[in-house]
XYZ file of C-alpha atoms in Angstrom:
712
model
C 0.065 0.289 0.021
C 1.274 3.034 -1.303
C 0.068 6.401 0.512
C 1.406 10.002 0.060
C 1.131 13.242 1.507
C 1.486 16.701 -0.952
C 3.256 14.538 -3.871
C 5.952 12.636 -1.622
C 5.370 8.372 -1.513
C 4.807 7.787 2.487
C 3.976 4.287 2.516
C 5.218 1.721 0.434
C 5.215 -2.382 0.294
C 3.857 -1.795 4.345
C 7.207 -0.821 5.499
C 7.746 2.246 7.262
C 9.790 3.847 4.033
C 13.303 5.749 4.190
C 14.390 7.289 6.709
C 14.666 10.335 7.528
C 14.080 11.614 4.701
C 11.023 10.671 2.246
C 10.726 8.882 -1.222
C 8.906 9.859 -4.097
C 5.502 9.416 -6.050
C 4.917 5.899 -6.651
C 4.520 4.994 -10.370
C 0.411 3.941 -11.252
C -0.413 6.602 -9.069
C -3.307 8.941 -9.819
C -4.119 12.217 -7.858
C -2.862 12.436 -4.449
C -3.248 10.643 -1.517
C -5.174 11.720 1.076
C -3.358 13.600 4.238
C -3.105 11.348 7.127
C -5.398 13.369 9.343
C -8.423 14.044 6.643
C -7.717 9.698 5.876
C -8.727 9.613 9.627
C -11.128 12.172 10.587
C -13.231 9.681 7.358
C -12.481 7.197 9.211
C -13.751 8.219 12.255
C -17.009 9.113 10.319
C -17.372 5.584 8.853
C -16.923 4.028 12.214
C -19.377 6.206 13.291
C -21.953 4.997 10.547
C -20.905 1.305 11.577
C -22.117 1.766 14.785
C -25.411 3.303 13.818
C -26.096 0.237 11.275
C -25.134 -2.502 13.543
C -28.083 -0.467 15.966
C -30.524 -1.116 12.736
C -29.300 -4.843 13.084
C -30.669 -4.904 16.844
C -33.779 -3.139 15.606
C -34.490 -6.042 13.458
C -32.807 -8.999 15.627
C -36.328 -10.811 16.053
C -36.612 -11.515 12.306
C -33.000 -13.123 12.110
C -31.103 -16.011 12.514
C -29.122 -16.614 15.263
C -25.581 -16.283 13.499
C -27.025 -13.042 12.300
C -27.583 -11.208 16.040
C -24.470 -13.734 17.867
C -22.541 -11.016 19.663
C -23.977 -7.492 18.558
C -23.277 -6.054 21.572
C -19.665 -7.192 21.243
C -19.706 -5.725 17.514
C -20.572 -2.152 19.029
C -18.190 -2.305 21.213
C -15.083 -3.305 19.098
C -16.633 -0.942 16.331
C -16.303 2.171 19.172
C -12.623 0.549 20.408
C -11.490 1.202 16.955
C -12.946 4.663 16.603
C -10.421 5.092 19.693
C -7.359 4.178 18.233
C -8.823 5.848 14.959
C -8.355 9.024 17.107
C -4.746 7.668 19.186
C -1.680 6.120 18.774
C -1.172 5.977 15.147
C 3.212 4.449 15.879
C 4.435 2.716 18.118
C 7.813 3.800 19.071
C 10.286 1.425 22.029
C 12.542 3.387 23.771
C 15.899 1.457 24.494
C 18.607 1.613 26.950
C 20.475 1.481 30.231
C 19.218 1.479 33.450
C 18.095 5.603 34.487
C 19.797 6.664 30.644
C 16.399 8.667 30.561
C 13.880 6.891 29.122
C 10.245 8.175 30.618
C 12.247 11.829 31.567
C 12.441 11.842 27.499
C 8.235 10.636 26.875
C 7.381 12.827 29.802
C 8.785 15.861 27.773
C 7.973 14.551 24.382
C 4.618 14.331 25.313
C 4.567 17.108 26.453
C 4.089 16.423 30.377
C 7.172 17.807 31.906
C 6.831 20.841 34.323
C 10.046 22.667 35.310
C 9.477 23.861 38.896
C 12.044 26.390 40.760
C 12.490 26.067 44.278
C 13.775 28.293 46.494
C 15.300 27.425 49.537
C 15.602 28.906 53.549
C 19.040 29.762 52.279
C 17.387 31.929 48.770
C 19.747 28.935 46.816
C 17.789 28.121 43.802
C 17.540 24.489 42.782
C 15.476 22.718 40.054
C 12.818 20.141 39.954
C 10.959 18.259 36.595
C 8.116 16.773 37.505
C 6.738 14.044 34.393
C 4.457 11.624 34.456
C 6.819 8.586 35.627
C 8.851 8.764 37.925
C 12.465 6.966 37.108
C 14.563 4.255 39.217
C 17.891 3.399 39.714
C 17.793 -0.369 40.397
C 18.060 -2.047 37.144
C 16.064 -5.096 39.560
C 12.600 -3.518 39.840
C 12.178 -0.601 37.779
C 9.313 -1.328 36.317
C 8.248 -1.335 31.944
C 5.611 1.274 31.272
C 3.637 2.252 28.097
C 2.380 5.446 27.543
C -0.910 5.909 25.145
C -3.226 8.568 23.328
C -6.315 8.197 23.965
C -7.330 11.411 22.043
C -11.014 12.901 23.500
C -12.666 9.752 23.647
C -15.662 9.936 26.087
C -15.704 6.395 27.481
C -11.629 7.098 29.085
C -11.388 9.788 31.671
C -7.629 10.252 30.844
C -7.559 13.917 31.933
C -4.837 15.507 33.611
C -1.544 12.974 34.051
C -3.686 10.804 32.672
C -5.655 7.514 33.643
C -3.165 4.445 35.514
C -3.777 1.140 34.746
C -1.394 -1.857 36.174
C -0.611 -5.395 35.720
C 0.255 -7.048 38.970
C 1.979 -10.612 38.439
C -0.351 -13.835 38.538
C -3.461 -11.715 37.937
C -4.192 -11.525 33.549
C -6.780 -8.061 33.569
C -5.373 -4.431 34.053
C -6.606 -3.046 37.415
C -8.032 0.410 37.009
C -5.777 2.359 39.450
C -7.278 6.171 39.228
C -6.710 9.216 36.833
C -4.879 12.563 37.520
C -3.194 10.960 40.776
C -0.774 12.559 42.933
C 3.431 11.409 42.144
C 3.720 10.317 44.709
C 0.732 7.472 44.289
C 1.921 6.543 40.896
C 5.769 6.546 42.240
C 4.231 3.678 44.487
C 2.990 1.373 41.641
C 6.214 2.277 39.482
C 9.288 3.322 41.203
C 11.513 1.041 43.077
C 11.677 3.281 46.293
C 8.352 3.720 45.972
C 6.638 4.160 49.537
C 4.063 1.638 48.737
C 1.719 2.658 51.662
C 0.565 5.200 48.960
C -1.103 2.232 47.394
C -4.576 1.017 47.907
C -5.125 -0.983 50.566
C -5.001 -4.398 48.374
C -2.701 -3.904 46.660
C 0.069 -2.811 49.058
C 1.523 -6.553 49.047
C 1.413 -7.473 45.400
C 3.928 -7.411 42.573
C 3.405 -4.791 39.390
C 5.501 -6.303 36.061
C 3.758 -3.292 34.203
C 1.711 -0.215 34.206
C -0.524 1.418 31.827
C -0.987 5.172 31.225
C -3.276 6.646 29.261
C -3.137 10.415 28.133
C -5.805 12.683 26.511
C -3.766 15.589 25.613
C -0.590 14.728 23.620
C 1.623 16.650 21.369
C 2.297 13.134 19.384
C 0.100 10.471 18.739
C 2.767 7.492 19.200
C 2.301 5.015 21.901
C 5.162 4.863 23.853
C 7.085 1.730 25.430
C 9.229 2.500 28.294
C 11.014 -0.117 28.275
C 13.800 -2.128 31.279
C 17.142 -1.368 31.441
C 19.800 -3.126 29.376
C 20.992 -4.719 32.606
C 17.700 -5.577 34.038
C 17.939 -9.794 35.218
C 14.407 -10.134 35.739
C 13.561 -12.431 33.034
C 9.574 -10.989 32.791
C 10.732 -7.758 32.077
C 12.468 -9.868 29.307
C 9.330 -11.569 28.165
C 7.534 -7.182 28.033
C 10.359 -6.089 26.249
C 10.366 -8.887 23.315
C 7.052 -8.062 23.358
C 7.281 -5.019 22.705
C 9.806 -5.321 19.875
C 7.122 -7.313 17.709
C 4.712 -4.433 18.033
C 7.137 -1.317 17.221
C 7.022 -0.042 14.448
C 10.919 2.018 15.551
C 13.868 2.326 18.201
C 14.548 5.111 19.901
C 17.907 4.040 21.704
C 18.644 6.685 24.192
C 22.017 7.265 26.219
C 22.877 9.627 28.897
C 25.033 13.356 27.353
C 26.440 12.236 30.651
C 28.608 9.139 29.364
C 29.812 7.858 26.365
C 28.274 4.208 25.463
C 30.599 1.389 26.086
C 31.107 -2.403 25.900
C 28.390 -3.163 28.903
C 25.706 -1.898 26.013
C 26.894 -4.230 23.023
C 24.469 -6.900 23.974
C 21.336 -4.289 23.700
C 22.512 -2.516 21.046
C 23.430 -6.463 19.251
C 19.807 -7.230 19.689
C 18.349 -4.031 18.330
C 20.041 -4.218 15.046
C 19.845 -8.040 14.593
C 15.553 -6.881 15.166
C 15.846 -3.759 13.710
C 18.073 -4.487 10.749
C 16.251 -7.408 8.734
C 12.934 -5.905 9.489
C 13.344 -2.191 7.910
C 12.115 -0.925 11.164
C 14.501 2.790 11.442
C 16.507 3.280 15.482
C 16.442 6.776 16.417
C 19.599 7.274 18.366
C 19.197 10.140 21.054
C 21.625 11.600 23.356
C 19.858 12.470 26.176
C 20.598 14.992 29.312
C 22.696 17.322 27.440
C 22.090 20.313 29.731
C 24.176 17.946 32.580
C 26.606 17.995 30.029
C 27.465 22.029 29.007
C 30.855 22.436 30.906
C 33.574 22.636 28.528
C 36.377 20.221 27.733
C 38.774 20.220 25.108
C 37.246 23.543 23.522
C 33.877 22.245 23.935
C 30.930 21.405 25.860
C 31.069 18.169 26.880
C 28.480 17.144 25.374
C 29.622 17.221 22.009
C 33.032 14.863 22.459
C 30.214 12.186 23.844
C 28.585 12.558 20.838
C 31.394 12.609 18.660
C 32.820 9.771 20.686
C 29.166 7.351 20.031
C 28.640 8.351 17.180
C 32.047 7.071 15.906
C 31.651 3.832 17.864
C 28.512 3.207 16.000
C 29.750 3.228 12.423
C 32.994 1.072 13.720
C 30.485 -1.158 14.904
C 28.236 -1.143 12.036
C 30.216 -0.877 9.322
C 28.161 -0.989 6.320
C 24.878 -0.311 8.376
C 24.228 2.781 6.814
C 20.496 2.634 7.420
C 20.995 1.875 11.002
C 22.924 3.917 12.581
C 21.199 7.001 10.371
C 22.728 10.252 11.390
C 24.273 8.849 14.812
C 22.746 10.821 18.001
C 20.384 13.447 18.192
C 21.833 15.548 21.410
C 18.265 16.741 22.973
C 17.731 17.964 26.266
C 13.677 18.062 27.548
C 14.946 20.410 30.487
C 15.765 22.849 28.596
C 12.544 22.720 26.356
C 10.981 22.601 30.012
C 12.756 25.533 31.282
C 11.447 27.849 28.214
C 7.648 26.601 28.703
C 8.469 27.765 31.996
C 9.623 31.075 30.773
C 7.232 31.630 28.638
C 4.318 30.618 30.598
C 6.120 34.144 33.127
C 6.063 36.511 30.416
C 10.123 35.561 29.198
C 11.624 34.909 25.826
C 12.041 30.543 26.059
C 12.831 30.491 22.156
C 16.937 30.563 22.594
C 16.385 27.497 25.545
C 13.885 25.604 23.216
C 15.901 25.932 20.239
C 18.832 24.427 22.155
C 16.848 21.354 23.783
C 15.901 20.186 19.800
C 13.005 18.654 21.311
C 10.750 19.587 18.319
C 13.750 18.022 15.608
C 13.444 14.730 17.157
C 9.019 15.385 17.295
C 9.416 16.155 13.665
C 11.748 12.954 13.230
C 9.084 10.823 14.582
C 6.220 13.060 12.580
C 8.237 12.280 9.281
C 8.065 8.462 10.357
C 4.328 9.196 11.198
C 3.140 10.584 7.452
C 5.780 8.148 5.876
C 4.054 5.319 6.179
C 3.048 3.944 10.295
C -0.305 6.067 10.213
C -1.773 4.890 6.806
C -0.997 1.477 8.215
C -2.363 2.134 11.403
C -5.534 3.737 9.890
C -5.618 0.336 6.840
C -5.802 -1.801 9.738
C -8.340 -0.587 11.604
C -10.446 -0.004 8.036
C -10.039 -3.791 7.164
C -10.794 -4.577 10.498
C -14.358 -2.676 10.421
C -15.168 -3.320 7.253
C -14.610 -7.666 7.709
C -16.629 -7.224 10.795
C -19.720 -4.794 8.679
C -19.757 -7.940 5.808
C -19.492 -10.593 8.024
C -22.327 -9.264 9.578
C -23.906 -8.633 6.668
C -23.249 -11.368 4.782
C -26.178 -13.398 7.516
C -28.898 -10.834 6.272
C -28.000 -11.325 2.649
C -28.413 -14.820 2.814
C -31.447 -14.771 4.469
C -32.971 -12.235 1.736
C -32.347 -14.325 -1.148
C -33.733 -17.488 0.601
C -37.153 -15.320 1.012
C -36.704 -13.489 -1.975
C -37.257 -17.165 -3.550
C -40.916 -17.649 -5.036
C -42.676 -21.311 -3.245
C -42.480 -22.834 -6.344
C -38.819 -23.177 -6.427
C -38.512 -23.802 -2.637
C -38.131 -27.624 -2.946
C -35.555 -27.776 -5.702
C -33.459 -24.908 -3.298
C -34.156 -27.305 -0.141
C -32.398 -30.150 -2.380
C -29.961 -28.661 -3.543
C -28.696 -27.146 -0.407
C -28.732 -30.814 1.381
C -26.871 -32.272 -1.779
C -23.839 -29.673 -1.373
C -23.902 -29.693 2.253
C -23.470 -33.526 2.247
C -20.405 -33.380 0.366
C -18.885 -30.532 2.348
C -17.123 -32.877 5.065
C -14.886 -34.818 1.856
C -14.316 -31.825 0.158
C -12.900 -30.258 3.231
C -10.643 -32.850 3.720
C -9.529 -33.272 -0.052
C -8.588 -29.768 0.182
C -6.177 -30.071 2.811
C -4.798 -33.254 2.167
C -3.582 -31.671 -1.063
C -2.496 -28.394 0.745
C -0.122 -29.618 3.273
C 1.160 -32.111 0.838
C 1.708 -29.271 -1.240
C 3.201 -27.001 1.415
C 5.802 -30.132 1.883
C 6.973 -29.739 -1.212
C 7.276 -26.420 -1.713
C 9.361 -25.587 1.211
C 11.287 -28.059 0.796
C 12.061 -26.123 -2.640
C 12.297 -23.130 -0.539
C 15.224 -24.984 2.291
C 17.790 -26.073 -0.927
C 19.634 -23.413 -0.478
C 20.560 -23.965 3.514
C 23.004 -26.505 2.477
C 25.465 -24.155 0.802
C 25.130 -21.660 4.064
C 27.729 -22.680 6.494
C 30.406 -22.499 3.479
C 29.036 -18.662 2.378
C 29.378 -18.207 6.615
C 32.665 -20.024 6.309
C 34.014 -17.399 3.458
C 32.819 -14.041 4.784
C 33.780 -15.221 8.765
C 36.893 -16.992 9.223
C 38.785 -14.933 8.385
C 37.576 -11.975 10.367
C 37.572 -14.029 13.354
C 40.944 -14.901 12.885
C 42.319 -11.209 12.611
C 40.913 -10.445 16.331
C 41.266 -11.696 20.080
C 37.558 -12.036 20.499
C 37.103 -9.407 22.834
C 33.181 -7.920 23.891
C 34.148 -5.741 20.894
C 35.514 -8.133 18.414
C 32.472 -10.841 18.970
C 29.901 -7.953 19.176
C 32.111 -7.694 15.011
C 31.750 -11.109 14.229
C 27.856 -11.201 15.058
C 27.172 -7.677 13.273
C 29.057 -9.675 10.512
C 27.135 -12.263 10.864
C 23.899 -10.687 10.515
C 25.001 -8.828 7.654
C 25.731 -11.788 5.405
C 23.204 -13.848 6.598
C 20.507 -10.963 5.238
C 22.714 -10.563 1.961
C 22.340 -14.475 1.361
C 18.619 -14.925 2.487
C 17.123 -12.135 -0.077
C 19.783 -13.174 -2.257
C 17.956 -13.878 -5.966
C 18.888 -17.536 -5.251
C 18.649 -16.801 -1.131
C 15.847 -19.040 0.874
C 13.764 -15.590 2.045
C 13.114 -15.423 -2.077
C 12.391 -18.943 -3.427
C 9.935 -18.729 0.240
C 8.135 -15.991 -1.304
C 7.473 -16.999 -4.477
C 6.340 -20.326 -3.118
C 4.671 -18.994 -0.231
C 2.455 -16.940 -3.650
C 1.832 -20.338 -5.233
C 0.416 -22.172 -2.666
C -1.584 -19.296 -1.880
C -3.053 -19.045 -5.769
C -3.216 -23.022 -5.421
C -5.719 -22.433 -1.794
C -7.844 -19.980 -3.767
C -8.528 -22.324 -7.463
C -9.274 -25.371 -4.856
C -11.816 -22.715 -2.685
C -13.364 -21.817 -5.677
C -13.382 -25.351 -7.687
C -14.729 -26.587 -4.319
C -17.165 -24.033 -3.714
C -19.113 -22.922 -6.233
C -21.806 -24.419 -7.852
C -21.970 -25.996 -11.393
C -25.821 -25.001 -11.486
C -25.111 -20.742 -10.929
C -28.745 -20.265 -12.196
C -29.524 -21.327 -8.751
C -27.223 -20.624 -6.408
C -28.492 -18.995 -3.492
C -25.289 -18.990 -1.671
C -23.061 -18.014 -3.717
C -19.060 -18.455 -2.093
C -17.713 -14.535 -1.155
C -14.720 -12.989 -1.783
C -12.078 -14.407 0.068
C -10.918 -11.308 2.969
C -7.651 -12.661 3.364
C -5.850 -9.101 5.054
C -7.970 -9.468 8.159
C -8.767 -13.312 8.532
C -6.634 -13.123 11.727
C -8.559 -11.496 13.959
C -11.374 -14.038 13.416
C -12.677 -16.314 15.453
C -16.377 -17.179 13.742
C -17.499 -20.388 14.271
C -16.596 -20.118 18.095
C -13.515 -21.377 16.199
C -9.722 -19.396 18.076
C -7.530 -18.769 15.237
C -5.033 -21.549 16.174
C -2.635 -20.936 13.232
C -2.272 -17.248 14.592
C -1.700 -18.562 17.701
C 0.831 -21.026 16.259
C 2.610 -19.123 14.577
C 3.236 -17.015 17.739
C 4.170 -19.582 19.458
C 6.869 -20.858 16.847
C 8.037 -17.738 16.999
C 8.292 -17.637 20.816
C 10.475 -20.254 20.848
C 12.927 -19.243 18.245
C 13.756 -15.657 20.160
C 12.131 -13.910 17.527
C 11.157 -10.522 18.076
C 8.405 -9.624 15.641
C 6.657 -12.712 14.225
C 4.030 -10.010 12.815
C 4.554 -8.323 9.675
C 7.127 -5.968 10.017
C 8.006 -5.173 6.373
C 10.937 -7.836 6.029
C 12.280 -7.095 2.412
C 12.276 -11.120 1.468
C 8.243 -11.151 2.308
C 5.726 -8.873 0.596
C 3.211 -7.277 3.764
C 0.055 -8.031 1.827
C 0.022 -11.458 2.531
C -3.261 -12.793 0.999
C -4.046 -15.280 2.767
C -1.740 -14.906 5.379
C -1.071 -11.838 6.815
C 1.800 -13.254 9.259
C 5.611 -12.667 7.776
C 9.017 -13.901 8.524
C 11.559 -11.469 9.486
C 15.096 -11.909 8.547
C 15.539 -11.226 12.136
C 13.701 -14.063 13.232
C 15.993 -17.464 12.485
C 19.474 -14.030 12.894
C 18.893 -13.746 16.453
C 17.768 -17.715 16.993
C 20.870 -18.329 15.996
C 23.360 -15.529 17.222
C 21.733 -17.070 20.494
C 23.639 -19.923 20.586
C 27.082 -17.899 19.879
C 27.777 -15.947 23.139
C 31.512 -16.321 22.601
C 32.381 -13.491 25.303
C 31.157 -15.887 28.439
C 33.334 -18.613 27.032
C 36.221 -16.264 26.494
C 36.211 -15.395 30.291
C 37.511 -18.809 30.999
C 39.784 -18.587 28.111
C 41.296 -15.590 27.957
C 44.788 -17.498 27.360
C 43.935 -19.365 24.809
C 42.423 -17.163 21.821
C 43.934 -19.894 19.456
C 41.359 -21.942 20.527
C 38.457 -20.259 21.105
C 38.963 -18.722 18.007
C 38.590 -22.696 16.184
C 35.293 -22.792 18.458
C 33.860 -19.262 17.098
C 33.895 -21.206 13.184
C 33.169 -24.365 14.690
C 30.205 -22.698 15.851
C 28.986 -21.442 11.557
C 27.956 -25.096 11.597
C 25.534 -25.043 14.354
C 24.234 -21.408 13.281
C 23.874 -23.135 10.049
C 21.920 -25.772 10.883
C 19.587 -24.039 13.450
C 19.441 -21.474 10.568
C 17.646 -23.956 8.239
C 15.521 -25.432 11.444
C 14.156 -22.403 12.779
C 13.765 -21.033 8.880
C 11.797 -24.613 8.251
C 9.652 -23.884 11.213
C 8.608 -20.248 10.778
C 7.206 -21.220 6.896
C 5.855 -24.353 7.500
C 3.867 -22.586 10.771
C 3.192 -19.605 7.699
C 1.990 -22.460 5.356
C -0.312 -24.055 8.275
C -2.036 -20.631 9.258
C -2.291 -20.205 5.360
C -4.263 -23.875 5.304
C -6.192 -22.734 8.467
C -8.179 -19.810 6.879
C -9.100 -21.631 3.680
C -10.110 -23.884 5.549
C -12.402 -21.162 7.791
C -13.107 -20.115 4.496
C -14.957 -23.451 3.668
C -16.112 -23.688 7.028
C -17.798 -19.999 6.529
C -19.611 -21.557 3.510
C -20.590 -23.990 5.131
C -22.563 -22.903 8.020
C -24.064 -20.886 5.695
C -25.533 -23.218 3.476
C -27.156 -25.060 6.566
C -28.497 -21.433 7.233
C -29.970 -20.932 4.280
C -31.543 -24.110 4.132
C -33.062 -23.896 7.097
C -34.898 -20.693 6.519
C -35.747 -22.297 3.277
C -36.927 -25.747 4.952
C -38.990 -22.670 7.233
C -40.620 -20.932 3.860
C -41.402 -24.565 3.124
C -43.626 -25.474 6.363
C -44.935 -22.004 6.460
C -48.671 -21.133 5.801
C -48.093 -18.387 3.272
C -45.369 -15.676 2.156
C -46.940 -13.486 3.801
C -44.438 -13.985 6.700
C -41.592 -13.218 3.762
C -42.574 -10.715 2.163
C -42.432 -8.640 5.491
C -39.436 -10.025 6.326
C -38.031 -8.645 2.681
C -39.270 -5.146 3.279
C -37.344 -4.867 6.348
C -34.337 -6.637 6.005
C -33.826 -5.241 2.195
C -33.111 -1.490 3.380
C -30.601 -3.146 6.326
C -28.715 -4.506 3.928
C -28.187 -1.779 1.682
C -27.094 0.097 4.639
C -24.504 -2.137 5.870
C -23.566 -2.491 1.186
C -23.084 1.092 1.128
C -21.053 1.488 4.833
C -18.769 -1.382 4.072
C -18.745 -0.277 0.083
C -17.409 3.681 1.446
C -14.491 2.001 3.751
C -13.032 0.018 0.806
C -13.110 3.262 -1.189
C -11.468 5.284 1.393
C -8.772 2.362 1.349
C -8.822 2.537 -2.036
C -7.983 6.061 -2.093
C -5.196 5.790 -0.447
C -3.727 2.923 -1.978
C -1.000 2.734 -5.170
C -2.668 1.630 -8.408
């Protein structure tokens, strides 16, 4: 999908597009696409119409079959939730960095919730205090992962002032609402390591907080911010939350303090970030925070400038050839300077110099550019597609019932017999389809796996000499892993790489599934067909749980991904998988296999025990390459097989939905045959026709909105 603002392309293949610049207008597009704010407003209007239409369905529920009215209130709630989503977070940003690097402080500043308070003590001395949304903690073991979520002016959520605090306790699945616009001490009691637990609700004093969520009505950017544990955290629960956030994130901000240059302690986190972000094409913003606290002069300039130079050189040295990952390096900012500027302006002073020195505006501009370069439209597209699917699903039963009641009485018995015959063959049909697709999946996986026979040799050619060139220090081991990511990604995405081959094989499997569905579901006697097969609606299939069945394939792929330590099993813009996955919307980023392979090569700990045996360690590191190649092959097979099974399950779900429609229509036909007259049918047609037409109009308008913001 490609959307444009002005004359520039802002969404290419579902990724966030180029960074930090913009792309050129896409070929094949006619006219200009909607600005993201205009698209959001129109979608909100259409969601209101969806909710109104569901109300009209409720008004005729007594004449509708159960399949048309089941969980109607739940659908209304889903549409209302979509309205909130459409108005709120349109970009998911994960903040990473060392403990106490200033992530929470920066978040407060980004969203305009950092207040500067000058304090005068009894001796007349002034000290500076800054009040933000969240307290920060210096303890890596107890710092709490937090999420800041904009909710706009949603009337159903009171998130005014400092926002609505929600907490998830250990051992309790649901979020617990704490309160709105709480005193900072009460927030600290739930979040901070040094918070006073007696400031909590009495029932919560002895509970362990695993994570918090703060909903905000007033924000400067429509972005969802994940304040993640510091890199030194040893809490396994926090690690799980961190990777879950990586999975959801559209981009990352890596935060480092201006008072201290990057050190080897951060190598592991940056390496894992690289292994995830680079293959998946997720942008990284590097932020040097707190430059106001490093303003003293050193070597002829402000100290933070020396740290900036050191950090940027460190990144370039450690990630040679990874320009998209490093980009322009660290952006120096100070949320404190901006807060002081706002304090000056509130007291009729001039804060322009402080505001300019803070560079917070530049950071927001970069985030806004990412928002307008794809993520915002991606967000709206997902909401629009889900809403459109919901209306079409609900309308299907209404349309089928209308068609059944429009049939003349003379044709009813013929239609009854015809429907019974079709239903009798459905069980055999789905078994045949699944068996054929499973066999085809096995064959196509074998084809895509063939190049793995040469992976180890390819890695040895690219890595052996480099391994021998250093002493396998932490920095050298890091550089080896970075080069491994680059080599693996290039090999995977090459013309004959497994990723490229699988893209073609998956597309062929998708087309075969469609072909089988058409042949199994279409009626040879189209003139007598009451229930025509619906057009495939693949892009929202993972959200469906129709017929009371969980979408098991989605869970299966998630589980398979997590066993590999995958940061993002969802479609993330990997270059060798299209983002429009037809029957399957779950993609396999190259980063999945990369992270899994790197995970078995934690050489640093080995070296601590064998510092005097560098040559032996080098040989062991080379030997690990063979194991990495084997693990990459196994991980690749597990992931693509899960993706293929998702597609097969989607085809079966489609088949089962059609069967349910046939059964419902047969029940209506039999009911009409047994009725005394056709008066009821005439009344049903009169009442349902306008409801059906209104549903069609809403679904069409949503699709039109999506089509107007889609490339040709």
